[in-house]
Amino acid sequence: MTTSTPHADASRRIPAVRRAFTLTEVLIAASLSTFILAGVLSTFLLLGRTGLNASAYAEMNSRLRDAVERFDNDVRLATDVRWHDERRLTLVPPDGLGPAVTYAYEPAADPDAPGRFVRQVEGAPVEVLVHDVAPDFAFRRYRLPSADDVEAPARNDLETRQLELRLRAVRPGARSPAVSQLALSARCVLRNKAPGA
C-alpha cells in the first residue's frame, strides 16, 4: 500500500513579495547614524581630555608639594640665609649638618617660556625640583611680625626671619588645553637663626 501526499501545483503558488529599503530610507538611516556616532565620538574625546587634564593636575600637584616640602624643611633647618635676588637664595645649615643649599629659578632661553625650579647642595650637581615653572616665580623675605602685628618685608639678610616661595607650574598643551597650578608655600620661619644674627 502506498500513500502519496498531494503536491501543490506550481501554477498555483503565490509569488513571494520581495521588500527592500528605499533610497530615502537608507539616506535617513545613514544621516541619523552619522549624528549619533558624532555625538558618541565627541563624548569619548571629551572624556579623554578630561582624564588627561586630571592626570596633569595630579602630577603637577605632586611635584609642587614635594618641592615646597623640601624647601620648607631646608628653611626650618637653616641658621642663616644669603639672599642673591628674588629668584635665588642660599640656606646655611647649622655647623656640622652639611653644606649650604641653594634654591633658584632657572629661566629658559625665551623669556616667556617656562623655566625650572632647582635645588643645589654645595658641591653637588643641580637637582630639578619642578620643570615648566612660569616666569612670575619669586622668593619673598620678611621680618617677624611686630607687637602691633604689622609685618614688613626684610631689607637684608640680618632682618630675614621668614621666607616665602611663590611659583606657578604650567604644562603647555599641544593636544590638550594648557594647564597651570599655583603653589604658594606658607611662610617658613628660620627657626635655628640666632636672635640678632
Tab-separated table of N, CA and C in Angstrom, residues 2-171:
chain	number	residue	atom	x	y	z
A	2	THR	N	0.572	2.065	-0.854
A	2	THR	CA	1.359	3.280	-0.993
A	2	THR	C	0.472	4.477	-0.740
A	3	THR	N	1.022	5.358	-0.067
A	3	THR	CA	0.302	6.606	0.161
A	3	THR	C	1.078	7.740	-0.501
A	4	SER	N	0.362	8.615	-0.934
A	4	SER	CA	1.022	9.752	-1.565
A	4	SER	C	0.509	11.046	-0.948
A	5	THR	N	1.378	12.001	-0.960
A	5	THR	CA	0.992	13.313	-0.431
A	5	THR	C	0.746	14.242	-1.599
A	6	PRO	N	-0.282	14.969	-1.516
A	6	PRO	CA	-0.561	15.861	-2.628
A	6	PRO	C	0.468	16.987	-2.688
A	7	HIS	N	0.902	17.300	-3.849
A	7	HIS	CA	1.843	18.411	-4.070
A	7	HIS	C	1.073	19.596	-4.586
A	8	ALA	N	1.526	20.704	-4.144
A	8	ALA	CA	0.860	21.908	-4.627
A	8	ALA	C	1.218	22.116	-6.083
A	9	ASP	N	0.322	22.574	-6.743
A	9	ASP	CA	0.527	22.826	-8.162
A	9	ASP	C	1.402	24.065	-8.311
A	10	ALA	N	2.421	23.960	-9.129
A	10	ALA	CA	3.361	25.056	-9.321
A	10	ALA	C	2.685	26.286	-9.871
A	11	SER	N	1.668	26.089	-10.595
A	11	SER	CA	0.987	27.232	-11.188
A	11	SER	C	0.130	27.958	-10.154
A	12	ARG	N	-0.138	27.304	-9.041
A	12	ARG	CA	-0.986	27.908	-8.011
A	12	ARG	C	-0.175	28.601	-6.918
A	13	ARG	N	1.139	28.561	-6.977
A	13	ARG	CA	1.963	29.187	-5.926
A	13	ARG	C	1.782	30.707	-5.922
A	14	ILE	N	1.837	31.242	-4.720
A	14	ILE	CA	1.733	32.694	-4.571
A	14	ILE	C	3.158	33.239	-4.610
A	15	PRO	N	3.450	34.148	-5.499
A	15	PRO	CA	4.809	34.668	-5.583
A	15	PRO	C	5.187	35.393	-4.287
A	16	ALA	N	6.434	35.197	-3.840
A	16	ALA	CA	6.932	35.850	-2.619
A	16	ALA	C	7.096	37.345	-2.891
A	17	VAL	N	6.713	38.136	-1.925
A	17	VAL	CA	6.838	39.582	-2.067
A	17	VAL	C	8.241	39.964	-1.600
A	18	ARG	N	8.987	40.530	-2.463
A	18	ARG	CA	10.328	40.989	-2.085
A	18	ARG	C	10.230	42.455	-1.695
A	19	ARG	N	10.636	42.702	-0.438
A	19	ARG	CA	10.549	44.065	0.075
A	19	ARG	C	11.955	44.512	0.426
A	20	ALA	N	12.377	45.720	0.054
A	20	ALA	CA	13.695	46.276	0.341
A	20	ALA	C	13.518	47.722	0.804
A	21	PHE	N	14.620	48.286	1.323
A	21	PHE	CA	14.573	49.677	1.747
A	21	PHE	C	14.647	50.570	0.518
A	22	THR	N	13.953	51.670	0.617
A	22	THR	CA	14.027	52.630	-0.478
A	22	THR	C	15.261	53.500	-0.282
A	23	LEU	N	15.647	54.217	-1.302
A	23	LEU	CA	16.816	55.091	-1.220
A	23	LEU	C	16.613	56.160	-0.154
A	24	THR	N	15.441	56.673	-0.006
A	24	THR	CA	15.146	57.700	1.000
A	24	THR	C	15.340	57.140	2.407
A	25	GLU	N	14.868	55.943	2.653
A	25	GLU	CA	15.024	55.328	3.971
A	25	GLU	C	16.503	55.089	4.292
A	26	VAL	N	17.276	54.652	3.313
A	26	VAL	CA	18.711	54.419	3.529
A	26	VAL	C	19.422	55.730	3.846
A	27	LEU	N	19.099	56.807	3.133
A	27	LEU	CA	19.734	58.106	3.387
A	27	LEU	C	19.381	58.647	4.768
A	28	ILE	N	18.125	58.480	5.164
A	28	ILE	CA	17.720	58.955	6.503
A	28	ILE	C	18.437	58.149	7.585
A	29	ALA	N	18.520	56.829	7.421
A	29	ALA	CA	19.205	55.991	8.404
A	29	ALA	C	20.688	56.327	8.474
A	30	ALA	N	21.304	56.569	7.336
A	30	ALA	CA	22.729	56.922	7.328
A	30	ALA	C	22.961	58.264	8.010
A	31	SER	N	22.082	59.231	7.774
A	31	SER	CA	22.227	60.548	8.411
A	31	SER	C	22.072	60.437	9.924
A	32	LEU	N	21.076	59.720	10.388
A	32	LEU	CA	20.880	59.551	11.831
A	32	LEU	C	22.070	58.819	12.466
A	33	SER	N	22.563	57.809	11.794
A	33	SER	CA	23.723	57.072	12.317
A	33	SER	C	24.934	57.981	12.421
A	34	THR	N	25.125	58.856	11.430
A	34	THR	CA	26.263	59.781	11.455
A	34	THR	C	26.164	60.723	12.651
A	35	PHE	N	24.972	61.276	12.896
A	35	PHE	CA	24.803	62.186	14.034
A	35	PHE	C	25.036	61.460	15.358
A	36	ILE	N	24.536	60.271	15.485
A	36	ILE	CA	24.718	59.508	16.728
A	36	ILE	C	26.180	59.169	16.948
A	37	LEU	N	26.869	58.718	15.896
A	37	LEU	CA	28.296	58.400	16.030
A	37	LEU	C	29.127	59.641	16.325
A	38	ALA	N	28.763	60.773	15.731
A	38	ALA	CA	29.484	62.021	16.024
A	38	ALA	C	29.322	62.401	17.490
A	39	GLY	N	28.119	62.242	18.023
A	39	GLY	CA	27.898	62.535	19.444
A	39	GLY	C	28.682	61.613	20.351
A	40	VAL	N	28.699	60.338	20.024
A	40	VAL	CA	29.440	59.366	20.832
A	40	VAL	C	30.935	59.663	20.767
A	41	LEU	N	31.445	59.973	19.573
A	41	LEU	CA	32.873	60.266	19.425
A	41	LEU	C	33.273	61.529	20.173
A	42	SER	N	32.453	62.580	20.075
A	42	SER	CA	32.794	63.814	20.794
A	42	SER	C	32.760	63.599	22.302
A	43	THR	N	31.841	62.808	22.802
A	43	THR	CA	31.799	62.491	24.232
A	43	THR	C	33.037	61.705	24.645
A	44	PHE	N	33.428	60.760	23.816
A	44	PHE	CA	34.627	59.973	24.094
A	44	PHE	C	35.867	60.860	24.142
A	45	LEU	N	36.000	61.786	23.188
A	45	LEU	CA	37.150	62.698	23.176
A	45	LEU	C	37.134	63.637	24.376
A	46	LEU	N	35.954	64.112	24.754
A	46	LEU	CA	35.844	64.979	25.927
A	46	LEU	C	36.269	64.245	27.191
A	47	LEU	N	35.842	63.006	27.329
A	47	LEU	CA	36.244	62.218	28.499
A	47	LEU	C	37.748	61.967	28.501
A	48	GLY	N	38.319	61.732	27.323
A	48	GLY	CA	39.765	61.527	27.226
A	48	GLY	C	40.534	62.768	27.635
A	49	ARG	N	40.105	63.939	27.161
A	49	ARG	CA	40.770	65.199	27.534
A	49	ARG	C	40.637	65.476	29.016
A	50	THR	N	39.474	65.223	29.555
A	50	THR	CA	39.261	65.431	30.988
A	50	THR	C	40.190	64.537	31.801
A	51	GLY	N	40.334	63.302	31.367
A	51	GLY	CA	41.251	62.383	32.050
A	51	GLY	C	42.691	62.851	31.971
A	52	LEU	N	43.118	63.342	30.796
A	52	LEU	CA	44.486	63.851	30.650
A	52	LEU	C	44.723	65.072	31.527
A	53	ASN	N	43.740	65.979	31.574
A	53	ASN	CA	43.892	67.164	32.423
A	53	ASN	C	43.943	66.791	33.896
A	54	ALA	N	43.109	65.853	34.306
A	54	ALA	CA	43.136	65.414	35.705
A	54	ALA	C	44.474	64.777	36.043
A	55	SER	N	45.006	64.010	35.119
A	55	SER	CA	46.310	63.389	35.322
A	55	SER	C	47.407	64.450	35.405
A	56	ALA	N	47.329	65.459	34.530
A	56	ALA	CA	48.327	66.533	34.553
A	56	ALA	C	48.271	67.309	35.864
A	57	TYR	N	47.068	67.628	36.340
A	57	TYR	CA	46.932	68.324	37.625
A	57	TYR	C	47.492	67.489	38.771
A	58	ALA	N	47.196	66.205	38.775
A	58	ALA	CA	47.686	65.338	39.846
A	58	ALA	C	49.209	65.276	39.833
A	59	GLU	N	49.800	65.158	38.659
A	59	GLU	CA	51.257	65.102	38.559
A	59	GLU	C	51.882	66.422	39.011
A	60	MET	N	51.299	67.551	38.561
A	60	MET	CA	51.836	68.856	38.967
A	60	MET	C	51.693	69.068	40.465
A	61	ASN	N	50.549	68.711	41.011
A	61	ASN	CA	50.355	68.868	42.456
A	61	ASN	C	51.361	68.060	43.241
A	62	SER	N	51.637	66.854	42.794
A	62	SER	CA	52.606	66.006	43.474
A	62	SER	C	53.995	66.626	43.438
A	63	ARG	N	54.409	67.087	42.271
A	63	ARG	CA	55.741	67.715	42.163
A	63	ARG	C	55.834	69.005	42.968
A	64	LEU	N	54.796	69.822	42.893
A	64	LEU	CA	54.803	71.068	43.656
A	64	LEU	C	54.839	70.799	45.153
A	65	ARG	N	54.042	69.853	45.592
A	65	ARG	CA	54.010	69.519	47.022
A	65	ARG	C	55.378	69.039	47.496
A	66	ASP	N	56.022	68.167	46.720
A	66	ASP	CA	57.355	67.671	47.091
A	66	ASP	C	58.376	68.802	47.129
A	67	ALA	N	58.333	69.689	46.125
A	67	ALA	CA	59.294	70.795	46.067
A	67	ALA	C	59.106	71.757	47.237
A	68	VAL	N	57.865	72.117	47.524
A	68	VAL	CA	57.590	73.045	48.622
A	68	VAL	C	57.956	72.411	49.964
A	69	GLU	N	57.693	71.128	50.107
A	69	GLU	CA	58.044	70.440	51.351
A	69	GLU	C	59.561	70.412	51.570
A	70	ARG	N	60.319	70.153	50.514
A	70	ARG	CA	61.784	70.159	50.654
A	70	ARG	C	62.291	71.549	50.990
A	71	PHE	N	61.715	72.561	50.338
A	71	PHE	CA	62.103	73.937	50.637
A	71	PHE	C	61.781	74.276	52.095
A	72	ASP	N	60.580	73.953	52.537
A	72	ASP	CA	60.181	74.220	53.926
A	72	ASP	C	61.130	73.548	54.920
A	73	ASN	N	61.470	72.287	54.677
A	73	ASN	CA	62.376	71.567	55.586
A	73	ASN	C	63.747	72.219	55.646
A	74	ASP	N	64.280	72.611	54.486
A	74	ASP	CA	65.600	73.256	54.475
A	74	ASP	C	65.571	74.615	55.158
A	75	VAL	N	64.487	75.368	55.000
A	75	VAL	CA	64.378	76.679	55.648
A	75	VAL	C	64.306	76.503	57.159
A	76	ARG	N	63.524	75.566	57.625
A	76	ARG	CA	63.406	75.357	59.075
A	76	ARG	C	64.733	74.949	59.697
A	77	LEU	N	65.536	74.218	58.943
A	77	LEU	CA	66.822	73.756	59.448
A	77	LEU	C	67.893	74.847	59.412
A	78	ALA	N	67.779	75.788	58.490
A	78	ALA	CA	68.838	76.782	58.243
A	78	ALA	C	69.060	77.711	59.433
A	79	THR	N	70.334	78.091	59.589
A	79	THR	CA	70.688	79.075	60.616
A	79	THR	C	70.846	80.467	60.020
A	80	ASP	N	70.960	80.544	58.701
A	80	ASP	CA	71.107	81.845	58.038
A	80	ASP	C	70.709	81.710	56.577
A	81	VAL	N	70.472	82.850	55.961
A	81	VAL	CA	70.113	82.879	54.542
A	81	VAL	C	70.997	83.908	53.841
A	82	ARG	N	71.432	83.552	52.648
A	82	ARG	CA	72.153	84.503	51.785
A	82	ARG	C	71.244	84.808	50.604
A	83	TRP	N	70.749	86.034	50.570
A	83	TRP	CA	69.795	86.468	49.545
A	83	TRP	C	70.571	86.985	48.341
A	84	HIS	N	70.433	86.336	47.214
A	84	HIS	CA	71.095	86.804	45.992
A	84	HIS	C	70.165	87.763	45.239
A	85	ASP	N	68.950	87.345	45.006
A	85	ASP	CA	67.885	88.178	44.452
A	85	ASP	C	66.574	87.436	44.669
A	86	GLU	N	65.480	87.958	44.111
A	86	GLU	CA	64.185	87.327	44.385
A	86	GLU	C	63.971	86.005	43.659
A	87	ARG	N	64.982	85.572	42.902
A	87	ARG	CA	64.891	84.276	42.224
A	87	ARG	C	65.989	83.306	42.649
A	88	ARG	N	66.792	83.702	43.609
A	88	ARG	CA	67.895	82.831	44.037
A	88	ARG	C	68.278	83.161	45.481
A	89	LEU	N	68.401	82.111	46.303
A	89	LEU	CA	68.869	82.296	47.676
A	89	LEU	C	69.601	81.040	48.125
A	90	THR	N	70.452	81.216	49.137
A	90	THR	CA	71.221	80.098	49.697
A	90	THR	C	70.903	79.991	51.177
A	91	LEU	N	70.626	78.770	51.610
A	91	LEU	CA	70.328	78.492	53.015
A	91	LEU	C	71.544	77.842	53.654
A	92	VAL	N	71.938	78.368	54.801
A	92	VAL	CA	73.111	77.867	55.509
A	92	VAL	C	72.646	77.001	56.672
A	93	PRO	N	72.989	75.707	56.683
A	93	PRO	CA	72.573	74.830	57.784
A	93	PRO	C	73.462	75.024	59.009
A	94	PRO	N	73.069	74.478	60.153
A	94	PRO	CA	73.922	74.562	61.344
A	94	PRO	C	75.271	73.887	61.091
A	95	ASP	N	76.288	74.327	61.835
A	95	ASP	CA	77.628	73.746	61.690
A	95	ASP	C	77.577	72.236	61.876
A	96	GLY	N	78.243	71.535	60.984
A	96	GLY	CA	78.350	70.099	61.080
A	96	GLY	C	77.173	69.324	60.506
A	97	LEU	N	76.150	70.021	60.017
A	97	LEU	CA	74.985	69.330	59.468
A	97	LEU	C	74.940	69.360	57.941
A	98	GLY	N	76.064	69.632	57.339
A	98	GLY	CA	76.094	69.568	55.883
A	98	GLY	C	76.375	70.899	55.229
A	99	PRO	N	76.507	70.859	53.910
A	99	PRO	CA	76.819	72.071	53.153
A	99	PRO	C	75.585	72.946	52.923
A	100	ALA	N	75.847	74.148	52.421
A	100	ALA	CA	74.776	75.092	52.110
A	100	ALA	C	73.934	74.565	50.941
A	101	VAL	N	72.677	74.981	50.920
A	101	VAL	CA	71.737	74.557	49.878
A	101	VAL	C	71.220	75.802	49.163
A	102	THR	N	71.330	75.806	47.836
A	102	THR	CA	70.863	76.937	47.039
A	102	THR	C	69.597	76.544	46.287
A	103	TYR	N	68.599	77.407	46.377
A	103	TYR	CA	67.360	77.261	45.613
A	103	TYR	C	67.311	78.388	44.601
A	104	ALA	N	66.878	78.073	43.383
A	104	ALA	CA	66.863	79.094	42.347
A	104	ALA	C	65.847	78.782	41.264
A	105	TYR	N	65.494	79.832	40.549
A	105	TYR	CA	64.689	79.710	39.338
A	105	TYR	C	65.637	79.884	38.165
A	106	GLU	N	65.676	78.899	37.288
A	106	GLU	CA	66.498	78.991	36.083
A	106	GLU	C	65.578	79.269	34.904
A	107	PRO	N	65.663	80.478	34.337
A	107	PRO	CA	64.776	80.804	33.221
A	107	PRO	C	65.189	80.077	31.944
A	108	ALA	N	64.230	79.938	31.040
A	108	ALA	CA	64.509	79.362	29.724
A	108	ALA	C	65.131	80.435	28.843
A	109	ALA	N	65.622	80.037	27.687
A	109	ALA	CA	66.231	80.992	26.756
A	109	ALA	C	65.208	82.042	26.310
A	110	ASP	N	63.975	81.621	26.076
A	110	ASP	CA	62.894	82.536	25.722
A	110	ASP	C	62.310	83.101	27.009
A	111	PRO	N	62.263	84.425	27.174
A	111	PRO	CA	61.785	85.000	28.439
A	111	PRO	C	60.333	84.659	28.781
A	112	ASP	N	59.528	84.337	27.778
A	112	ASP	CA	58.131	83.997	28.051
A	112	ASP	C	57.920	82.498	28.247
A	113	ALA	N	58.946	81.700	27.990
A	113	ALA	CA	58.830	80.245	28.134
A	113	ALA	C	59.029	79.852	29.596
A	114	PRO	N	58.464	78.724	29.995
A	114	PRO	CA	58.626	78.289	31.383
A	114	PRO	C	60.071	77.878	31.689
A	115	GLY	N	60.501	78.196	32.893
A	115	GLY	CA	61.829	77.805	33.360
A	115	GLY	C	61.722	76.595	34.270
A	116	ARG	N	62.640	76.528	35.255
A	116	ARG	CA	62.595	75.395	36.184
A	116	ARG	C	63.071	75.834	37.559
A	117	PHE	N	62.538	75.171	38.572
A	117	PHE	CA	62.890	75.425	39.967
A	117	PHE	C	63.888	74.361	40.380
A	118	VAL	N	65.076	74.802	40.833
A	118	VAL	CA	66.155	73.856	41.113
A	118	VAL	C	66.664	74.001	42.543
A	119	ARG	N	67.299	72.937	42.982
A	119	ARG	CA	67.941	72.877	44.300
A	119	ARG	C	69.344	72.354	44.083
A	120	GLN	N	70.334	73.003	44.710
A	120	GLN	CA	71.704	72.534	44.573
A	120	GLN	C	72.391	72.560	45.930
A	121	VAL	N	72.818	71.378	46.342
A	121	VAL	CA	73.626	71.274	47.548
A	121	VAL	C	75.043	71.625	47.135
A	122	GLU	N	75.716	72.415	47.958
A	122	GLU	CA	77.071	72.880	47.632
A	122	GLU	C	77.975	71.701	47.277
A	123	GLY	N	78.587	71.756	46.094
A	123	GLY	CA	79.498	70.710	45.642
A	123	GLY	C	78.816	69.547	44.933
A	124	ALA	N	77.506	69.607	44.753
A	124	ALA	CA	76.767	68.524	44.084
A	124	ALA	C	76.116	69.070	42.815
A	125	PRO	N	75.696	68.183	41.935
A	125	PRO	CA	75.020	68.664	40.722
A	125	PRO	C	73.643	69.255	41.034
A	126	VAL	N	73.162	70.040	40.097
A	126	VAL	CA	71.852	70.687	40.236
A	126	VAL	C	70.750	69.635	40.148
A	127	GLU	N	69.775	69.741	41.049
A	127	GLU	CA	68.622	68.842	41.054
A	127	GLU	C	67.384	69.652	40.660
A	128	VAL	N	66.705	69.250	39.613
A	128	VAL	CA	65.497	69.948	39.165
A	128	VAL	C	64.317	69.447	39.988
A	129	LEU	N	63.678	70.368	40.709
A	129	LEU	CA	62.523	70.007	41.532
A	129	LEU	C	61.225	70.095	40.734
A	130	VAL	N	61.076	71.146	39.937
A	130	VAL	CA	59.865	71.327	39.130
A	130	VAL	C	60.269	71.860	37.755
A	131	HIS	N	59.860	71.168	36.720
A	131	HIS	CA	60.040	71.644	35.346
A	131	HIS	C	58.859	72.553	34.997
A	132	ASP	N	58.990	73.328	33.962
A	132	ASP	CA	57.892	74.157	33.436
A	132	ASP	C	57.296	75.069	34.499
A	133	VAL	N	58.141	75.934	35.059
A	133	VAL	CA	57.708	76.921	36.042
A	133	VAL	C	57.546	78.254	35.324
A	134	ALA	N	56.439	78.933	35.574
A	134	ALA	CA	56.137	80.207	34.916
A	134	ALA	C	57.163	81.271	35.324
A	135	PRO	N	57.402	82.253	34.447
A	135	PRO	CA	58.400	83.291	34.742
A	135	PRO	C	58.057	84.225	35.897
A	136	ASP	N	56.839	84.142	36.445
A	136	ASP	CA	56.492	85.022	37.572
A	136	ASP	C	56.955	84.456	38.924
A	137	PHE	N	57.903	83.550	38.905
A	137	PHE	CA	58.486	82.938	40.102
A	137	PHE	C	59.093	84.017	40.992
A	138	ALA	N	58.985	83.852	42.312
A	138	ALA	CA	59.608	84.813	43.226
A	138	ALA	C	59.761	84.220	44.624
A	139	PHE	N	60.881	84.580	45.264
A	139	PHE	CA	61.053	84.379	46.699
A	139	PHE	C	60.728	85.711	47.351
A	140	ARG	N	60.206	85.661	48.569
A	140	ARG	CA	59.976	86.881	49.341
A	140	ARG	C	60.530	86.644	50.736
A	141	ARG	N	61.033	87.709	51.339
A	141	ARG	CA	61.572	87.587	52.695
A	141	ARG	C	60.922	88.616	53.603
A	142	TYR	N	60.742	88.204	54.857
A	142	TYR	CA	60.030	89.040	55.817
A	142	TYR	C	60.728	89.004	57.168
A	143	ARG	N	60.463	90.061	57.935
A	143	ARG	CA	60.846	90.070	59.346
A	143	ARG	C	59.728	89.404	60.122
A	144	LEU	N	59.966	89.075	61.367
A	144	LEU	CA	58.890	88.555	62.210
A	144	LEU	C	57.900	89.676	62.484
A	145	PRO	N	56.624	89.365	62.634
A	145	PRO	CA	55.634	90.415	62.905
A	145	PRO	C	55.964	91.143	64.200
A	146	SER	N	55.690	92.430	64.225
A	146	SER	CA	55.955	93.232	65.421
A	146	SER	C	54.808	93.061	66.413
A	147	ALA	N	54.925	93.711	67.556
A	147	ALA	CA	53.936	93.593	68.627
A	147	ALA	C	52.563	94.075	68.158
A	148	ASP	N	52.525	95.082	67.298
A	148	ASP	CA	51.239	95.572	66.799
A	148	ASP	C	50.782	94.784	65.562
A	149	ASP	N	51.415	93.609	65.332
A	149	ASP	CA	51.024	92.671	64.289
A	149	ASP	C	51.194	93.227	62.874
A	150	VAL	N	52.156	94.109	62.715
A	150	VAL	CA	52.453	94.648	61.390
A	150	VAL	C	53.648	93.886	60.850
A	151	GLU	N	53.460	93.279	59.701
A	151	GLU	CA	54.568	92.554	59.089
A	151	GLU	C	55.190	93.427	58.015
A	152	ALA	N	56.469	93.270	57.871
A	152	ALA	CA	57.170	94.086	56.881
A	152	ALA	C	58.186	93.230	56.163
A	153	PRO	N	58.425	93.545	54.917
A	153	PRO	CA	59.475	92.821	54.195
A	153	PRO	C	60.839	93.093	54.825
A	154	ALA	N	61.691	92.110	54.797
A	154	ALA	CA	63.054	92.277	55.307
A	154	ALA	C	63.873	93.003	54.253
A	155	ARG	N	64.769	93.884	54.713
A	155	ARG	CA	65.602	94.654	53.783
A	155	ARG	C	66.961	94.012	53.554
A	156	ASN	N	67.380	93.112	54.457
A	156	ASN	CA	68.691	92.484	54.323
A	156	ASN	C	68.656	91.093	54.960
A	157	ASP	N	69.788	90.382	54.840
A	157	ASP	CA	69.859	89.018	55.380
A	157	ASP	C	69.726	88.993	56.896
A	158	LEU	N	70.217	90.022	57.561
A	158	LEU	CA	70.164	90.078	59.020
A	158	LEU	C	68.721	90.135	59.523
A	159	GLU	N	67.865	90.884	58.850
A	159	GLU	CA	66.466	91.025	59.253
A	159	GLU	C	65.598	89.824	58.848
A	160	THR	N	66.053	89.039	57.901
A	160	THR	CA	65.225	87.964	57.349
A	160	THR	C	64.973	86.880	58.386
A	161	ARG	N	63.694	86.657	58.696
A	161	ARG	CA	63.279	85.610	59.628
A	161	ARG	C	62.269	84.652	59.000
A	162	GLN	N	61.632	85.085	57.931
A	162	GLN	CA	60.644	84.255	57.240
A	162	GLN	C	60.904	84.315	55.740
A	163	LEU	N	60.686	83.190	55.090
A	163	LEU	CA	60.817	83.119	53.636
A	163	LEU	C	59.530	82.577	53.041
A	164	GLU	N	59.202	83.081	51.869
A	164	GLU	CA	58.012	82.623	51.167
A	164	GLU	C	58.409	82.301	49.733
A	165	LEU	N	57.845	81.234	49.231
A	165	LEU	CA	58.115	80.787	47.868
A	165	LEU	C	56.830	80.892	47.071
A	166	ARG	N	56.893	81.570	45.938
A	166	ARG	CA	55.725	81.677	45.062
A	166	ARG	C	56.121	81.161	43.692
A	167	LEU	N	55.438	80.095	43.269
A	167	LEU	CA	55.713	79.565	41.939
A	167	LEU	C	54.442	79.031	41.320
A	168	ARG	N	54.434	79.033	40.011
A	168	ARG	CA	53.282	78.531	39.263
A	168	ARG	C	53.799	77.564	38.217
A	169	ALA	N	53.394	76.336	38.340
A	169	ALA	CA	53.785	75.322	37.364
A	169	ALA	C	52.796	75.359	36.212
A	170	VAL	N	53.304	75.252	35.012
A	170	VAL	CA	52.453	75.247	33.819
A	170	VAL	C	52.782	74.024	32.993
A	171	ARG	N	51.805	73.549	32.274
A	171	ARG	CA	52.030	72.454	31.336
A	171	ARG	C	51.409	72.885	30.026
